[in-house]
DNA sequence: CATGAATGAGGATTCATTCAT
DNA sequence: GATGAATGAATCCTCATTCAT
């Protein structure tokens, strides 16, 4: 799909509003007003509010797709280095695409089977597959443990990052960072998450102390 | 607050509907219909839909409050045993109070400052404090490491459990458990989570292999 | 179905508006305004505009059902007298229930299969059956011809009346009756139709000159 | 008015859509889509949707004009033969121009005085005049009765044909002709109508048995 | 000459809430 | 104390039409 500037602007705004107010909590008027376009434009461009949501998803989801395909073939890096890269990739992506990530979380909270929820499942399936190959590679090379619960491990990876995104206001309050700029805070969290998760994964995957 | 049977029924149903359809996605008519009461009852009993949400929260939140206060004074158990108990408590609570947990997640996704979101912050603050005391106790006794990022650790605890709740359909699909009953599945996840998280926390907190 | 006064008022107004402006040409606002009720009442009372149409039909259609059942058993009247009574019944009904009749015509003009169109078919089927019995009775008694095309005959009966209802403005113009009151005009047409149709049916059914 | 090919195509499609869905039930987009032209074309070519309707009418109405002018002067045919020809002409035209005929009926159902309804009145007036001359000719020659209600007679002619067009689905159902092709069915109805109407008119107009 | 983009007006319906009973 | 009836506001979407290109 090719979108023109106005359409892209609508998608951007919709992403933000959907992420903070939810699909039902966001009216097409809200979106149209913020985008400075007529309400009818949403239907005109995307067909319906629902379809707009799909467009948001389709347009943003590729930014959430991990770039790990070539990581697998790489022979220079050790398996654990690859995992570390993967972690940083996840952390980066989730913090960067916070709005989209929130939409995904919200969508998973409903039990409705929508086209979007199908896309989420597919996205997760693909990401899981990439990780699985990385792990198996490490196991074949004998540097990773044999019995690894990959689903749980992924739950911890995604869950921990999600949780930090979700509890951002709480974290700021507890750590007295209420006045910190968004960029600085994100940078802070990124480092903390990276260190924390690498520690966890090292313990999970390897036998080293 | 004292609620009569009808009010409690409304709260129960509201919890469930809010959890799966969201606040905006649930109409007071839906709630009233399922509860078998008149639509006007919601406004009459609770003042407004918003207030009903607060009532749901207030009425259910104590079930999510950890029972760890006396754990701290306990002298029979080792710190790591206490942590293990804490983990099981969390896992148990989140899986048991899945609906309420989903409401909490959803509420944290919005940036609106509502009375409910304030209650969530308070709930999290209190739970964090309990854990912090447990950790400090273990550190004082020399069995836990010194530098522990409790926020990240809690992020992993809550995040991992949340993630498993959230991605339940995905997990079932990947593991061929689509036909498994809710109880059996919950039991399965509970065990997996317990083992996984204990392993993680042991690695995070102690120096043992 | 039991309707209260306000509902009946809405149905009456809807019947009139649907008959002159058509279903699509009548907005629920038009109806609500004329009935002096809130727009939401239409949905509240009838569920939807479509359902209102069905209510109109269901509520009015029995007035269009011919009362000929007992006519068949009557032994005092001759078959041709019965037919004459039938004709008058038809003419009366169609002129009296002009609005409803117009709705029926309009509905038959569309090729959509709606619940209403099904009801129309059923109504026509039932009326046809009554007439068929009358005719067969006359044939059995030897006063009616053997080969009678009942479908065509009914087409002429209903069609002629319909046409006169339809071309009322034209008729008035041609006959210089533009200023005649509705009641007077209806009375005039009724007589003309009665005479005309009886003449036709006598020719169609009997061998007399 | 001269119309180019694209305009004619639009008119053809508009005629069909108006006939089955009505004026209000047909959107200019429907027409434009089926015609494979831009939506703006309708306004551009015809000024408005309303004007398009007028164009449809003006462009098609001459096909509904009876060709009886020269029939009157003909000296070879008897008056009743001329009437028979007239009947066949009517039946033919109405069945052939079914769509246009339906539009006319629909238009007569509304009480709005539009340019189109004026055209209809004019068309009917002209047709009536032709028939009146035929009848008078027969009366002058002494083969037709004196007192003939021409308006009613025309009501029967047009009404019967209209009714058969209108109740086509009903007729098919009753006579088990649901699977019959449109052409075959039309041919069947044409013959039936022709026979039926000629019988009626003979009785109405002449003194013969 | 033709059209894609855009829009204001209006469509039906659902919403949470109120109020008289 | 409880509720059925009612409603104004807001929902999304479709409409016929216009206008710059």
Tab-separated table of C-alpha atoms in Angstrom, chain C:
chain	number	residue	atom	x	y	z
C	1	UNK	CA	-47.832	-7.018	19.255
C	2	UNK	CA	-49.358	-4.403	21.511
C	3	UNK	CA	-48.507	-0.801	20.806
C	4	UNK	CA	-49.123	2.151	23.057
C	5	UNK	CA	-50.559	5.419	21.833
C	6	UNK	CA	-47.252	7.003	20.995
C	7	UNK	CA	-46.110	3.945	19.136
C	8	UNK	CA	-49.340	3.837	17.200
C	9	UNK	CA	-48.926	7.506	16.339
C	10	UNK	CA	-45.443	6.826	15.037
C	11	UNK	CA	-46.721	3.923	12.980
C	12	UNK	CA	-49.486	6.034	11.488
C	13	UNK	CA	-47.109	8.805	10.526
C	14	UNK	CA	-44.549	6.370	9.222
C	15	UNK	CA	-47.210	4.745	7.059
C	16	UNK	CA	-48.092	8.056	5.501
C	17	UNK	CA	-44.528	9.209	4.959
C	18	UNK	CA	-43.347	5.879	3.623
C	19	UNK	CA	-46.275	5.859	1.257
C	20	UNK	CA	-45.593	9.245	-0.298
C	21	UNK	CA	-41.813	9.493	-0.002
C	22	UNK	CA	-40.773	5.895	0.071
C	23	UNK	CA	-38.655	4.136	2.633
C	24	UNK	CA	-35.358	5.646	1.553
C	25	UNK	CA	-36.918	9.033	0.990
C	26	UNK	CA	-38.218	9.201	4.531
C	27	UNK	CA	-35.768	9.896	7.318
C	28	UNK	CA	-36.379	8.817	10.866
C	29	UNK	CA	-36.047	12.483	11.731
C	30	UNK	CA	-38.993	13.288	9.491
C	31	UNK	CA	-41.056	10.713	11.285
C	32	UNK	CA	-39.895	11.745	14.728
C	33	UNK	CA	-40.529	15.399	14.021
C	34	UNK	CA	-44.028	14.831	12.751
C	35	UNK	CA	-44.773	12.564	15.681
C	36	UNK	CA	-43.338	15.111	18.075
C	37	UNK	CA	-40.971	12.612	19.637
C	38	UNK	CA	-37.233	12.306	19.960
C	39	UNK	CA	-35.373	10.696	17.076
C	40	UNK	CA	-33.996	8.075	19.375
C	41	UNK	CA	-37.515	6.894	20.093
C	42	UNK	CA	-37.786	5.141	16.776
C	43	UNK	CA	-34.829	2.950	17.555
C	44	UNK	CA	-35.932	2.687	21.141
C	45	UNK	CA	-39.420	1.540	20.276
C	46	UNK	CA	-38.903	-0.407	17.095
C	47	UNK	CA	-35.226	-1.238	17.030
C	48	UNK	CA	-34.525	0.271	13.660
C	49	UNK	CA	-36.071	2.049	10.734
C	50	UNK	CA	-36.377	-1.268	8.973
C	51	UNK	CA	-38.159	-2.786	11.909
C	52	UNK	CA	-40.476	0.213	12.020
C	53	UNK	CA	-41.420	-0.544	8.444
C	54	UNK	CA	-42.188	-4.093	9.462
C	55	UNK	CA	-44.261	-2.811	12.372
C	56	UNK	CA	-46.171	-0.554	10.004
C	57	UNK	CA	-46.830	-3.485	7.784
C	58	UNK	CA	-47.755	-5.911	10.482
C	59	UNK	CA	-50.029	-3.372	12.144
C	60	UNK	CA	-51.837	-2.319	8.992
C	61	UNK	CA	-51.860	-5.433	6.897
C	62	UNK	CA	-54.784	-7.078	8.624
C	63	UNK	CA	-56.929	-4.195	7.435
C	64	UNK	CA	-56.071	-5.283	3.932
C	65	UNK	CA	-57.016	-8.856	4.503
C	66	UNK	CA	-60.250	-9.630	2.765
C	67	UNK	CA	-63.209	-10.765	4.792
C	68	UNK	CA	-64.454	-13.429	2.425
C	69	UNK	CA	-64.054	-16.546	4.498
C	70	UNK	CA	-67.681	-16.705	5.590
C	71	UNK	CA	-68.774	-15.539	2.152
C	72	UNK	CA	-67.873	-18.916	0.791
C	73	UNK	CA	-70.189	-20.855	3.048
C	74	UNK	CA	-73.069	-18.463	2.526
C	75	UNK	CA	-75.928	-20.244	0.755
C	76	UNK	CA	-78.264	-17.313	0.309
C	77	UNK	CA	-76.149	-15.437	-2.213
C	78	UNK	CA	-75.476	-16.400	-5.777
C	79	UNK	CA	-71.868	-16.804	-6.855
C	80	UNK	CA	-71.952	-13.651	-8.954
C	81	UNK	CA	-73.347	-11.725	-6.003
C	82	UNK	CA	-70.449	-12.974	-3.960
C	83	UNK	CA	-68.036	-11.812	-6.605
C	84	UNK	CA	-69.687	-8.424	-6.630
C	85	UNK	CA	-69.277	-8.229	-2.898
C	86	UNK	CA	-65.663	-9.196	-3.289
C	87	UNK	CA	-65.108	-6.449	-5.818
C	88	UNK	CA	-66.648	-3.860	-3.543
C	89	UNK	CA	-64.554	-5.156	-0.702
C	90	UNK	CA	-61.388	-4.761	-2.746
C	91	UNK	CA	-62.286	-1.323	-4.026
C	92	UNK	CA	-63.242	-0.192	-0.544
C	93	UNK	CA	-60.083	-1.521	1.046
C	94	UNK	CA	-57.712	-0.160	-1.530
C	95	UNK	CA	-59.196	3.294	-1.521
C	96	UNK	CA	-59.506	3.338	2.235
C	97	UNK	CA	-56.037	2.013	2.930
C	98	UNK	CA	-54.517	4.016	0.119
C	99	UNK	CA	-51.288	4.722	1.985
C	100	UNK	CA	-50.754	1.133	2.889
C	101	UNK	CA	-51.592	0.098	-0.610
C	102	UNK	CA	-48.997	2.467	-1.965
C	103	UNK	CA	-46.394	1.028	0.362
C	104	UNK	CA	-47.214	-2.413	-0.923
C	105	UNK	CA	-46.870	-1.308	-4.520
C	106	UNK	CA	-43.578	0.376	-3.820
C	107	UNK	CA	-42.251	-2.599	-1.985
C	108	UNK	CA	-43.124	-4.835	-4.897
C	109	UNK	CA	-41.183	-2.520	-7.173
C	110	UNK	CA	-37.882	-3.349	-5.519
C	111	UNK	CA	-36.258	-6.704	-6.026
C	112	UNK	CA	-34.937	-6.813	-2.499
C	113	UNK	CA	-36.145	-9.756	-0.478
C	114	UNK	CA	-37.099	-8.189	2.813
C	115	UNK	CA	-39.281	-9.526	5.617
C	116	UNK	CA	-41.897	-7.087	4.394
C	117	UNK	CA	-41.847	-8.406	0.861
C	118	UNK	CA	-42.305	-11.869	2.259
C	119	UNK	CA	-45.348	-10.673	4.131
C	120	UNK	CA	-46.725	-9.172	0.955
C	121	UNK	CA	-46.346	-12.426	-0.883
C	122	UNK	CA	-48.117	-14.218	1.939
C	123	UNK	CA	-50.935	-11.671	1.970
C	124	UNK	CA	-51.403	-11.989	-1.745
C	125	UNK	CA	-51.283	-15.729	-1.589
C	126	UNK	CA	-53.986	-15.823	1.025
C	127	UNK	CA	-56.233	-13.427	-0.844
C	128	UNK	CA	-55.747	-15.360	-4.044
C	129	UNK	CA	-56.767	-18.542	-2.288
C	130	UNK	CA	-60.012	-17.000	-1.047
C	131	UNK	CA	-60.893	-15.840	-4.505
C	132	UNK	CA	-60.019	-19.138	-6.036
C	133	UNK	CA	-62.474	-20.861	-3.744
C	134	UNK	CA	-65.211	-18.427	-4.679
C	135	UNK	CA	-64.609	-19.030	-8.348
C	136	UNK	CA	-64.507	-22.793	-7.983
C	137	UNK	CA	-67.734	-22.649	-6.039
C	138	UNK	CA	-69.388	-20.793	-8.896
C	139	UNK	CA	-67.966	-23.218	-11.410
C	140	UNK	CA	-69.227	-26.182	-9.426
C	141	UNK	CA	-72.664	-24.646	-9.418
C	142	UNK	CA	-72.453	-24.248	-13.178
C	143	UNK	CA	-72.929	-20.490	-13.267
C	144	UNK	CA	-69.272	-19.630	-13.990
C	145	UNK	CA	-67.336	-20.547	-17.069
C	146	UNK	CA	-64.893	-23.412	-16.915
C	147	UNK	CA	-61.741	-21.864	-18.235
C	148	UNK	CA	-61.024	-18.845	-16.163
C	149	UNK	CA	-57.542	-17.409	-15.801
C	150	UNK	CA	-57.748	-16.457	-12.167
C	151	UNK	CA	-54.296	-14.886	-12.053
C	152	UNK	CA	-55.137	-12.557	-14.922
C	153	UNK	CA	-58.504	-11.843	-13.437
C	154	UNK	CA	-56.899	-10.854	-10.141
C	155	UNK	CA	-54.359	-8.830	-12.058
C	156	UNK	CA	-57.209	-6.885	-13.562
C	157	UNK	CA	-58.981	-6.466	-10.248
C	158	UNK	CA	-55.982	-5.277	-8.273
C	159	UNK	CA	-54.344	-3.574	-11.220
C	160	UNK	CA	-57.336	-1.497	-12.176
C	161	UNK	CA	-57.886	-0.289	-8.647
C	162	UNK	CA	-54.192	0.374	-8.177
C	163	UNK	CA	-54.022	2.265	-11.386
C	164	UNK	CA	-56.860	4.513	-10.365
C	165	UNK	CA	-55.193	5.190	-7.050
C	166	UNK	CA	-51.940	5.847	-8.806
C	167	UNK	CA	-53.258	8.074	-11.535
C	168	UNK	CA	-55.531	10.044	-9.289
C	169	UNK	CA	-53.914	13.418	-10.150
C	170	UNK	CA	-54.169	12.603	-13.832
C	171	UNK	CA	-57.765	11.555	-13.523
C	172	UNK	CA	-58.694	14.713	-11.666
C	173	UNK	CA	-57.040	16.830	-14.303
C	174	UNK	CA	-58.647	15.067	-17.234
C	175	UNK	CA	-62.073	15.160	-15.676
C	176	UNK	CA	-61.821	18.674	-14.303
C	177	UNK	CA	-62.001	17.480	-10.721
C	178	UNK	CA	-58.893	19.213	-9.470
C	179	UNK	CA	-60.712	21.093	-6.764
C	180	UNK	CA	-62.858	18.226	-5.564
C	181	UNK	CA	-62.379	17.180	-1.930
C	182	UNK	CA	-60.610	13.953	-1.185
C	183	UNK	CA	-63.717	12.332	0.249
C	184	UNK	CA	-65.930	13.294	-2.666
C	185	UNK	CA	-63.353	12.194	-5.182
C	186	UNK	CA	-62.849	8.894	-3.462
C	187	UNK	CA	-66.580	8.326	-3.447
C	188	UNK	CA	-66.750	9.129	-7.133
C	189	UNK	CA	-63.953	6.762	-8.020
C	190	UNK	CA	-65.395	4.036	-5.844
C	191	UNK	CA	-68.654	4.042	-7.735
C	192	UNK	CA	-67.008	4.162	-11.133
C	193	UNK	CA	-64.675	1.336	-10.226
C	194	UNK	CA	-67.456	-0.764	-8.794
C	195	UNK	CA	-69.578	-0.484	-11.904
C	196	UNK	CA	-66.673	-0.973	-14.261
C	197	UNK	CA	-65.237	-3.995	-12.536
C	198	UNK	CA	-68.558	-5.714	-12.083
C	199	UNK	CA	-69.203	-5.315	-15.778
C	200	UNK	CA	-65.811	-6.814	-16.555
C	201	UNK	CA	-66.152	-9.696	-14.152
C	202	UNK	CA	-69.615	-10.553	-15.318
C	203	UNK	CA	-68.263	-10.830	-18.818
C	204	UNK	CA	-65.279	-12.818	-17.716
C	205	UNK	CA	-67.099	-15.264	-15.495
C	206	UNK	CA	-70.582	-15.783	-16.864
C	207	UNK	CA	-72.169	-16.515	-20.217
C	208	UNK	CA	-74.873	-13.914	-19.899
C	209	UNK	CA	-74.979	-10.844	-22.077
